[in-house]
PDB file of C-alpha atoms in Angstrom:
ATOM      1  CA  MET A   1     170.887 127.832 196.437  1.00  0.00           C
ATOM      2  CA  ALA A   2     170.070 126.847 200.015  1.00  0.00           C
ATOM      3  CA  GLU A   3     173.767 126.228 200.707  1.00  0.00           C
ATOM      4  CA  SER A   4     174.618 129.660 199.272  1.00  0.00           C
ATOM      5  CA  HIS A   5     172.085 131.284 201.596  1.00  0.00           C
ATOM      6  CA  ARG A   6     173.506 129.455 204.641  1.00  0.00           C
ATOM      7  CA  THR A   7     177.021 130.490 203.652  1.00  0.00           C
ATOM      8  CA  SER A   8     175.886 134.117 203.449  1.00  0.00           C
ATOM      9  CA  GLN A   9     174.571 133.925 206.996  1.00  0.00           C
ATOM     10  CA  ARG A  10     177.862 132.489 208.295  1.00  0.00           C
ATOM     11  CA  ASP A  11     180.050 134.969 206.425  1.00  0.00           C
ATOM     12  CA  PRO A  12     178.173 138.290 206.205  1.00  0.00           C
ATOM     13  CA  ILE A  13     181.275 140.307 205.271  1.00  0.00           C
ATOM     14  CA  GLY A  14     182.212 137.966 202.458  1.00  0.00           C
ATOM     15  CA  ALA A  15     178.595 137.777 201.335  1.00  0.00           C
ATOM     16  CA  GLU A  16     178.340 141.562 201.062  1.00  0.00           C
ATOM     17  CA  ALA A  17     181.515 141.748 198.999  1.00  0.00           C
ATOM     18  CA  LEU A  18     180.166 139.045 196.704  1.00  0.00           C
ATOM     19  CA  ARG A  19     176.811 140.830 196.415  1.00  0.00           C
ATOM     20  CA  LEU A  20     178.494 144.072 195.324  1.00  0.00           C
ATOM     21  CA  GLU A  21     180.690 142.200 192.861  1.00  0.00           C
ATOM     22  CA  LEU A  22     177.662 140.528 191.274  1.00  0.00           C
ATOM     23  CA  LEU A  23     175.734 143.797 191.149  1.00  0.00           C
ATOM     24  CA  GLY A  24     178.665 145.395 189.384  1.00  0.00           C
ATOM     25  CA  GLU A  25     178.788 142.576 186.856  1.00  0.00           C
ATOM     26  CA  ALA A  26     175.061 142.897 186.135  1.00  0.00           C
ATOM     27  CA  LEU A  27     175.378 146.654 185.606  1.00  0.00           C
ATOM     28  CA  GLU A  28     178.749 146.704 183.865  1.00  0.00           C
ATOM     29  CA  ASN A  29     177.340 147.843 180.511  1.00  0.00           C
ATOM     30  CA  PRO A  30     174.837 150.727 180.772  1.00  0.00           C
ATOM     31  CA  ALA A  31     174.037 150.435 177.056  1.00  0.00           C
ATOM     32  CA  LYS A  32     172.748 146.908 177.707  1.00  0.00           C
ATOM     33  CA  THR A  33     170.673 147.846 180.752  1.00  0.00           C
ATOM     34  CA  ALA A  34     167.090 149.088 180.891  1.00  0.00           C
ATOM     35  CA  VAL A  35     165.039 150.692 183.633  1.00  0.00           C
ATOM     36  CA  ILE A  36     161.469 149.385 183.624  1.00  0.00           C
ATOM     37  CA  VAL A  37     158.951 151.556 185.470  1.00  0.00           C
ATOM     38  CA  ILE A  38     155.868 149.485 186.226  1.00  0.00           C
ATOM     39  CA  ASP A  39     152.319 150.828 186.607  1.00  0.00           C
ATOM     40  CA  MET A  40     153.148 154.245 188.016  1.00  0.00           C
ATOM     41  CA  GLN A  41     149.743 155.508 186.935  1.00  0.00           C
ATOM     42  CA  GLN A  42     147.227 157.857 188.459  1.00  0.00           C
ATOM     43  CA  ASP A  43     144.801 155.100 189.421  1.00  0.00           C
ATOM     44  CA  PHE A  44     147.521 153.602 191.639  1.00  0.00           C
ATOM     45  CA  CYS A  45     149.384 156.726 192.745  1.00  0.00           C
ATOM     46  CA  SER A  46     147.026 159.711 192.812  1.00  0.00           C
ATOM     47  CA  PRO A  47     144.618 160.725 195.611  1.00  0.00           C
ATOM     48  CA  SER A  48     141.978 161.089 192.883  1.00  0.00           C
ATOM     49  CA  GLY A  49     142.694 157.655 191.374  1.00  0.00           C
ATOM     50  CA  ALA A  50     140.634 154.479 191.588  1.00  0.00           C
ATOM     51  CA  PHE A  51     142.674 152.914 194.391  1.00  0.00           C
ATOM     52  CA  ALA A  52     142.443 155.945 196.651  1.00  0.00           C
ATOM     53  CA  ARG A  53     138.724 156.380 195.937  1.00  0.00           C
ATOM     54  CA  ALA A  54     138.204 152.759 196.995  1.00  0.00           C
ATOM     55  CA  GLY A  55     140.011 153.364 200.291  1.00  0.00           C
ATOM     56  CA  VAL A  56     143.257 151.602 199.357  1.00  0.00           C
ATOM     57  CA  ASP A  57     146.384 153.008 201.004  1.00  0.00           C
ATOM     58  CA  ILE A  58     148.392 154.551 198.174  1.00  0.00           C
ATOM     59  CA  SER A  59     150.901 156.422 200.334  1.00  0.00           C
ATOM     60  CA  ALA A  60     153.832 154.168 199.385  1.00  0.00           C
ATOM     61  CA  ASN A  61     153.030 154.560 195.690  1.00  0.00           C
ATOM     62  CA  GLU A  62     152.567 158.311 195.937  1.00  0.00           C
ATOM     63  CA  ARG A  63     155.787 158.714 197.905  1.00  0.00           C
ATOM     64  CA  ILE A  64     158.018 157.218 195.201  1.00  0.00           C
ATOM     65  CA  VAL A  65     156.770 159.293 192.248  1.00  0.00           C
ATOM     66  CA  GLY A  66     159.286 162.134 192.623  1.00  0.00           C
ATOM     67  CA  PRO A  67     162.271 159.897 193.488  1.00  0.00           C
ATOM     68  CA  THR A  68     161.417 157.587 190.595  1.00  0.00           C
ATOM     69  CA  ASN A  69     161.459 160.463 188.125  1.00  0.00           C
ATOM     70  CA  ALA A  70     164.816 161.682 189.473  1.00  0.00           C
ATOM     71  CA  PHE A  71     166.233 158.148 189.230  1.00  0.00           C
ATOM     72  CA  VAL A  72     164.972 157.775 185.670  1.00  0.00           C
ATOM     73  CA  GLU A  73     166.555 161.061 184.627  1.00  0.00           C
ATOM     74  CA  THR A  74     169.899 160.002 186.094  1.00  0.00           C
ATOM     75  CA  MET A  75     169.766 156.610 184.414  1.00  0.00           C
ATOM     76  CA  ARG A  76     168.690 158.101 181.095  1.00  0.00           C
ATOM     77  CA  ALA A  77     171.665 160.464 181.199  1.00  0.00           C
ATOM     78  CA  ALA A  78     173.935 157.475 181.881  1.00  0.00           C
ATOM     79  CA  GLY A  79     172.752 155.843 178.662  1.00  0.00           C
ATOM     80  CA  LEU A  80     170.180 153.353 179.922  1.00  0.00           C
ATOM     81  CA  LEU A  81     167.009 152.582 177.991  1.00  0.00           C
ATOM     82  CA  ILE A  82     163.911 153.745 179.891  1.00  0.00           C
ATOM     83  CA  VAL A  83     160.738 151.671 179.555  1.00  0.00           C
ATOM     84  CA  TRP A  84     157.403 152.848 180.935  1.00  0.00           C
ATOM     85  CA  VAL A  85     154.898 150.038 181.466  1.00  0.00           C
ATOM     86  CA  ARG A  86     151.202 150.904 181.749  1.00  0.00           C
ATOM     87  CA  GLN A  87     148.477 148.619 183.036  1.00  0.00           C
ATOM     88  CA  CYS A  88     145.373 148.549 180.830  1.00  0.00           C
ATOM     89  CA  THR A  89     141.957 147.149 181.666  1.00  0.00           C
ATOM     90  CA  SER A  90     139.876 146.314 178.625  1.00  0.00           C
ATOM     91  CA  SER A  91     136.773 144.175 178.195  1.00  0.00           C
ATOM     92  CA  ARG A  92     138.497 142.565 175.207  1.00  0.00           C
ATOM     93  CA  HIS A  93     141.257 141.222 177.432  1.00  0.00           C
ATOM     94  CA  VAL A  94     139.274 140.080 180.479  1.00  0.00           C
ATOM     95  CA  SER A  95     138.437 136.397 180.795  1.00  0.00           C
ATOM     96  CA  PRO A  96     135.699 134.892 183.012  1.00  0.00           C
ATOM     97  CA  ALA A  97     138.440 133.663 185.364  1.00  0.00           C
ATOM     98  CA  ILE A  98     139.825 137.181 185.757  1.00  0.00           C
ATOM     99  CA  LEU A  99     136.343 138.579 186.327  1.00  0.00           C
ATOM    100  CA  ARG A 100     135.791 136.107 189.136  1.00  0.00           C
ATOM    101  CA  ARG A 101     139.019 137.187 190.818  1.00  0.00           C
ATOM    102  CA  MET A 102     138.177 140.854 190.343  1.00  0.00           C
ATOM    103  CA  ARG A 103     134.838 140.413 192.093  1.00  0.00           C
ATOM    104  CA  ARG A 104     136.781 139.911 195.342  1.00  0.00           C
ATOM    105  CA  ALA A 105     138.342 143.357 194.868  1.00  0.00           C
ATOM    106  CA  PRO A 106     135.792 145.590 193.085  1.00  0.00           C
ATOM    107  CA  GLU A 107     138.181 148.548 192.962  1.00  0.00           C
ATOM    108  CA  ARG A 108     140.193 146.681 190.322  1.00  0.00           C
ATOM    109  CA  MET A 109     137.256 146.533 187.929  1.00  0.00           C
ATOM    110  CA  GLU A 110     137.686 150.160 186.826  1.00  0.00           C
ATOM    111  CA  LEU A 111     141.462 150.427 186.955  1.00  0.00           C
ATOM    112  CA  CYS A 112     143.405 152.082 184.161  1.00  0.00           C
ATOM    113  CA  ARG A 113     140.780 152.006 181.462  1.00  0.00           C
ATOM    114  CA  PRO A 114     142.239 153.395 178.223  1.00  0.00           C
ATOM    115  CA  GLY A 115     141.290 157.009 177.637  1.00  0.00           C
ATOM    116  CA  THR A 116     140.593 157.777 181.310  1.00  0.00           C
ATOM    117  CA  PRO A 117     142.776 160.062 183.464  1.00  0.00           C
ATOM    118  CA  GLY A 118     143.500 157.148 185.771  1.00  0.00           C
ATOM    119  CA  ALA A 119     145.319 155.296 182.994  1.00  0.00           C
ATOM    120  CA  GLY A 120     147.818 158.125 182.576  1.00  0.00           C
ATOM    121  CA  LEU A 121     151.202 158.190 184.261  1.00  0.00           C
ATOM    122  CA  ALA A 122     151.360 159.835 187.667  1.00  0.00           C
ATOM    123  CA  HIS A 123     151.861 163.593 187.607  1.00  0.00           C
ATOM    124  CA  GLY A 124     155.548 164.409 187.838  1.00  0.00           C
ATOM    125  CA  LEU A 125     156.798 161.549 185.697  1.00  0.00           C
ATOM    126  CA  ARG A 126     158.379 162.741 182.465  1.00  0.00           C
ATOM    127  CA  VAL A 127     158.587 160.594 179.360  1.00  0.00           C
ATOM    128  CA  GLU A 128     161.170 161.450 176.690  1.00  0.00           C
ATOM    129  CA  ALA A 129     160.946 160.675 172.984  1.00  0.00           C
ATOM    130  CA  ALA A 130     163.679 158.037 173.175  1.00  0.00           C
ATOM    131  CA  ASP A 131     161.863 156.114 175.919  1.00  0.00           C
ATOM    132  CA  ALA A 132     159.729 153.046 175.207  1.00  0.00           C
ATOM    133  CA  VAL A 133     156.111 152.852 176.387  1.00  0.00           C
ATOM    134  CA  ILE A 134     154.545 149.401 176.753  1.00  0.00           C
ATOM    135  CA  ASP A 135     150.917 148.559 177.522  1.00  0.00           C
ATOM    136  CA  LYS A 136     150.119 145.344 179.374  1.00  0.00           C
ATOM    137  CA  TYR A 137     146.911 143.505 180.253  1.00  0.00           C
ATOM    138  CA  ARG A 138     148.200 141.110 182.925  1.00  0.00           C
ATOM    139  CA  TYR A 139     150.298 141.389 186.078  1.00  0.00           C
ATOM    140  CA  SER A 140     153.555 140.593 184.280  1.00  0.00           C
ATOM    141  CA  ALA A 141     154.874 143.238 181.927  1.00  0.00           C
ATOM    142  CA  PHE A 142     156.089 140.410 179.671  1.00  0.00           C
ATOM    143  CA  LYS A 143     152.809 138.523 179.302  1.00  0.00           C
ATOM    144  CA  GLY A 144     151.226 139.231 175.917  1.00  0.00           C
ATOM    145  CA  SER A 145     153.166 142.480 175.411  1.00  0.00           C
ATOM    146  CA  SER A 146     156.043 143.596 173.198  1.00  0.00           C
ATOM    147  CA  LEU A 147     158.409 144.139 176.143  1.00  0.00           C
ATOM    148  CA  ASP A 148     160.724 141.195 175.480  1.00  0.00           C
ATOM    149  CA  GLN A 149     160.962 142.138 171.796  1.00  0.00           C
ATOM    150  CA  VAL A 150     161.796 145.752 172.638  1.00  0.00           C
ATOM    151  CA  LEU A 151     164.478 144.709 175.119  1.00  0.00           C
ATOM    152  CA  ARG A 152     166.111 142.178 172.803  1.00  0.00           C
ATOM    153  CA  SER A 153     165.969 144.570 169.856  1.00  0.00           C
ATOM    154  CA  ASN A 154     167.970 146.997 171.987  1.00  0.00           C
ATOM    155  CA  ARG A 155     170.388 144.233 173.070  1.00  0.00           C
ATOM    156  CA  ILE A 156     169.381 144.587 176.706  1.00  0.00           C
ATOM    157  CA  GLN A 157     170.844 142.052 179.140  1.00  0.00           C
ATOM    158  CA  ALA A 158     169.940 143.529 182.525  1.00  0.00           C
ATOM    159  CA  VAL A 159     166.735 145.149 183.762  1.00  0.00           C
ATOM    160  CA  VAL A 160     166.216 147.442 186.733  1.00  0.00           C
ATOM    161  CA  LEU A 161     162.631 147.297 188.000  1.00  0.00           C
ATOM    162  CA  THR A 162     160.807 150.077 189.814  1.00  0.00           C
ATOM    163  CA  GLY A 163     157.124 150.807 190.327  1.00  0.00           C
ATOM    164  CA  THR A 164     154.167 149.091 191.899  1.00  0.00           C
ATOM    165  CA  ALA A 165     153.254 146.746 193.400  1.00  0.00           C
ATOM    166  CA  ALA A 166     156.091 144.822 195.008  1.00  0.00           C
ATOM    167  CA  ASN A 167     153.943 141.752 195.623  1.00  0.00           C
ATOM    168  CA  GLY A 168     151.968 142.007 192.364  1.00  0.00           C
ATOM    169  CA  CYS A 169     153.117 143.377 189.041  1.00  0.00           C
ATOM    170  CA  VAL A 170     156.740 143.935 190.086  1.00  0.00           C
ATOM    171  CA  ASP A 171     156.887 140.403 191.480  1.00  0.00           C
ATOM    172  CA  THR A 172     155.491 138.683 188.398  1.00  0.00           C
ATOM    173  CA  THR A 173     157.551 140.823 186.018  1.00  0.00           C
ATOM    174  CA  ALA A 174     160.753 140.019 187.927  1.00  0.00           C
ATOM    175  CA  ARG A 175     160.033 136.298 187.823  1.00  0.00           C
ATOM    176  CA  ASP A 176     159.368 136.352 184.093  1.00  0.00           C
ATOM    177  CA  ALA A 177     162.475 138.440 183.436  1.00  0.00           C
ATOM    178  CA  ALA A 178     164.592 135.943 185.357  1.00  0.00           C
ATOM    179  CA  GLN A 179     163.078 133.025 183.434  1.00  0.00           C
ATOM    180  CA  LEU A 180     163.905 134.848 180.197  1.00  0.00           C
ATOM    181  CA  ASP A 181     167.556 135.043 181.307  1.00  0.00           C
ATOM    182  CA  TYR A 182     167.836 138.751 182.063  1.00  0.00           C
ATOM    183  CA  ASP A 183     169.841 139.953 185.030  1.00  0.00           C
ATOM    184  CA  VAL A 184     167.153 141.415 187.292  1.00  0.00           C
ATOM    185  CA  LEU A 185     167.643 144.216 189.797  1.00  0.00           C
ATOM    186  CA  ILE A 186     164.885 145.776 191.890  1.00  0.00           C
ATOM    187  CA  ALA A 187     165.237 149.213 193.454  1.00  0.00           C
ATOM    188  CA  ARG A 188     163.726 148.542 196.861  1.00  0.00           C
ATOM    189  CA  ASP A 189     163.151 152.182 197.755  1.00  0.00           C
ATOM    190  CA  LEU A 190     161.429 152.845 194.421  1.00  0.00           C
ATOM    191  CA  THR A 191     158.994 149.959 194.714  1.00  0.00           C
ATOM    192  CA  GLY A 192     155.439 150.719 195.826  1.00  0.00           C
ATOM    193  CA  TYR A 193     152.765 148.682 197.541  1.00  0.00           C
ATOM    194  CA  SER A 194     149.472 148.909 199.392  1.00  0.00           C
ATOM    195  CA  ASP A 195     150.367 146.239 201.969  1.00  0.00           C
ATOM    196  CA  ALA A 196     153.791 146.566 203.585  1.00  0.00           C
ATOM    197  CA  THR A 197     153.809 143.030 204.997  1.00  0.00           C
ATOM    198  CA  LEU A 198     153.129 141.403 201.634  1.00  0.00           C
ATOM    199  CA  ALA A 199     155.617 143.703 199.927  1.00  0.00           C
ATOM    200  CA  SER A 200     158.398 142.840 202.369  1.00  0.00           C
ATOM    201  CA  ALA A 201     157.829 139.100 201.971  1.00  0.00           C
ATOM    202  CA  ALA A 202     157.718 139.388 198.181  1.00  0.00           C
ATOM    203  CA  LEU A 203     160.965 141.359 197.974  1.00  0.00           C
ATOM    204  CA  GLU A 204     162.728 138.949 200.326  1.00  0.00           C
ATOM    205  CA  ASN A 205     161.662 136.006 198.186  1.00  0.00           C
ATOM    206  CA  LEU A 206     162.632 137.765 194.953  1.00  0.00           C
ATOM    207  CA  ASP A 207     166.055 138.609 196.362  1.00  0.00           C
ATOM    208  CA  ARG A 208     166.627 134.991 197.318  1.00  0.00           C
ATOM    209  CA  HIS A 209     165.570 133.392 194.047  1.00  0.00           C
ATOM    210  CA  PHE A 210     165.011 135.754 191.135  1.00  0.00           C
ATOM    211  CA  ALA A 211     166.692 139.144 191.490  1.00  0.00           C
ATOM    212  CA  PHE A 212     169.078 141.445 193.294  1.00  0.00           C
ATOM    213  CA  VAL A 213     167.026 143.690 195.568  1.00  0.00           C
ATOM    214  CA  CYS A 214     169.047 146.768 196.459  1.00  0.00           C
ATOM    215  CA  SER A 215     168.797 150.521 196.881  1.00  0.00           C
ATOM    216  CA  SER A 216     168.505 152.973 194.025  1.00  0.00           C
ATOM    217  CA  ASP A 217     171.638 154.704 195.345  1.00  0.00           C
ATOM    218  CA  GLU A 218     173.631 151.508 194.863  1.00  0.00           C
ATOM    219  CA  ILE A 219     172.332 151.179 191.320  1.00  0.00           C
ATOM    220  CA  VAL A 220     173.172 154.799 190.509  1.00  0.00           C
ATOM    221  CA  SER A 221     176.653 154.494 191.987  1.00  0.00           C
ATOM    222  CA  LEU A 222     177.548 151.302 190.126  1.00  0.00           C
ATOM    223  CA  THR A 223     175.961 152.418 186.848  1.00  0.00           C
ATOM    224  CA  CYS A 224     177.579 155.844 186.770  1.00  0.00           C
ATOM    225  CA  GLN A 225     180.899 154.316 187.748  1.00  0.00           C
ATOM    226  CA  ASP A 226     180.693 151.915 184.804  1.00  0.00           C
ATOM    227  CA  ALA A 227     179.476 154.637 182.461  1.00  0.00           C
ATOM    228  CA  SER A 228     182.453 156.784 183.456  1.00  0.00           C
ATOM    229  CA  ARG A 229     184.861 153.950 182.732  1.00  0.00           C
ATOM    230  CA  ALA A 230     183.229 153.292 179.379  1.00  0.00           C
ATOM    231  CA  GLY A 231     183.536 156.973 178.477  1.00  0.00           C
TER     232      GLY A 231
END
C-alpha cells in the first residue's frame, strides 16, 4: 500500500483516473449499494441538544442536515437502500470501562437516551417506510447491532457513509465495514465533526487504508450514471 501511495504522488493524473475507475466499480450496482446515515440526531445536531448545551461546537453537524436529506432522497430514487443509524445510551449497555471514559466528557453521559427528544433524528431528515433504522450502543454501527445482517439480507456490497463524527462513529464504522469486506465510500462534505483537525486526520487515514473519501457530488454522478445504464 505504501508503494501505491508513492506512485500516486508521482503520477497525480494517472492516480485520479484510477481513483475514478475504482469509485465507478464500487458503485456500479445501485441495487447492491446502501447509504448509511450515522448519528444524525438532535443531541449531536440541534442547538437544543446535549452537545450544544454542553458547549460543544455542533456547527459542522448542523450544517450537513439539509444536504444529507437531499442526498438521501436522490440516492433513494436511484434505488439505493437507506439505513439510518441511531446512537442509544442505556444503563443496560454501559460497562464500568465506558463509564470511566465518559467521566472525562460528562456531556456524553446523557446523550441520546431512548425516549428523549435528543435521541430523535435531526429536524429535516425524512425517513421512508422502505428505509432501515438501526440502533447501536457503541461507536461502530456494526458492533452488537443488526446492521451487517440487514445489509447482507439485502445483498449489499458497497456502503456510502455519511453523518457524524468523522473521527468517532464514522471512523469506527468505516473500519468495521472494510474488515467485513464491503466497499466503503465516505461522503466528505456530508460528514460532521466537533473538531476539524481530528476530522481531517481521520478522513485522510480512512482514505489511505479503509475507504474512498470523496464528495457527495461524485457519488451522485457515478450512481445515477450507473442507474441510468441499468435502466
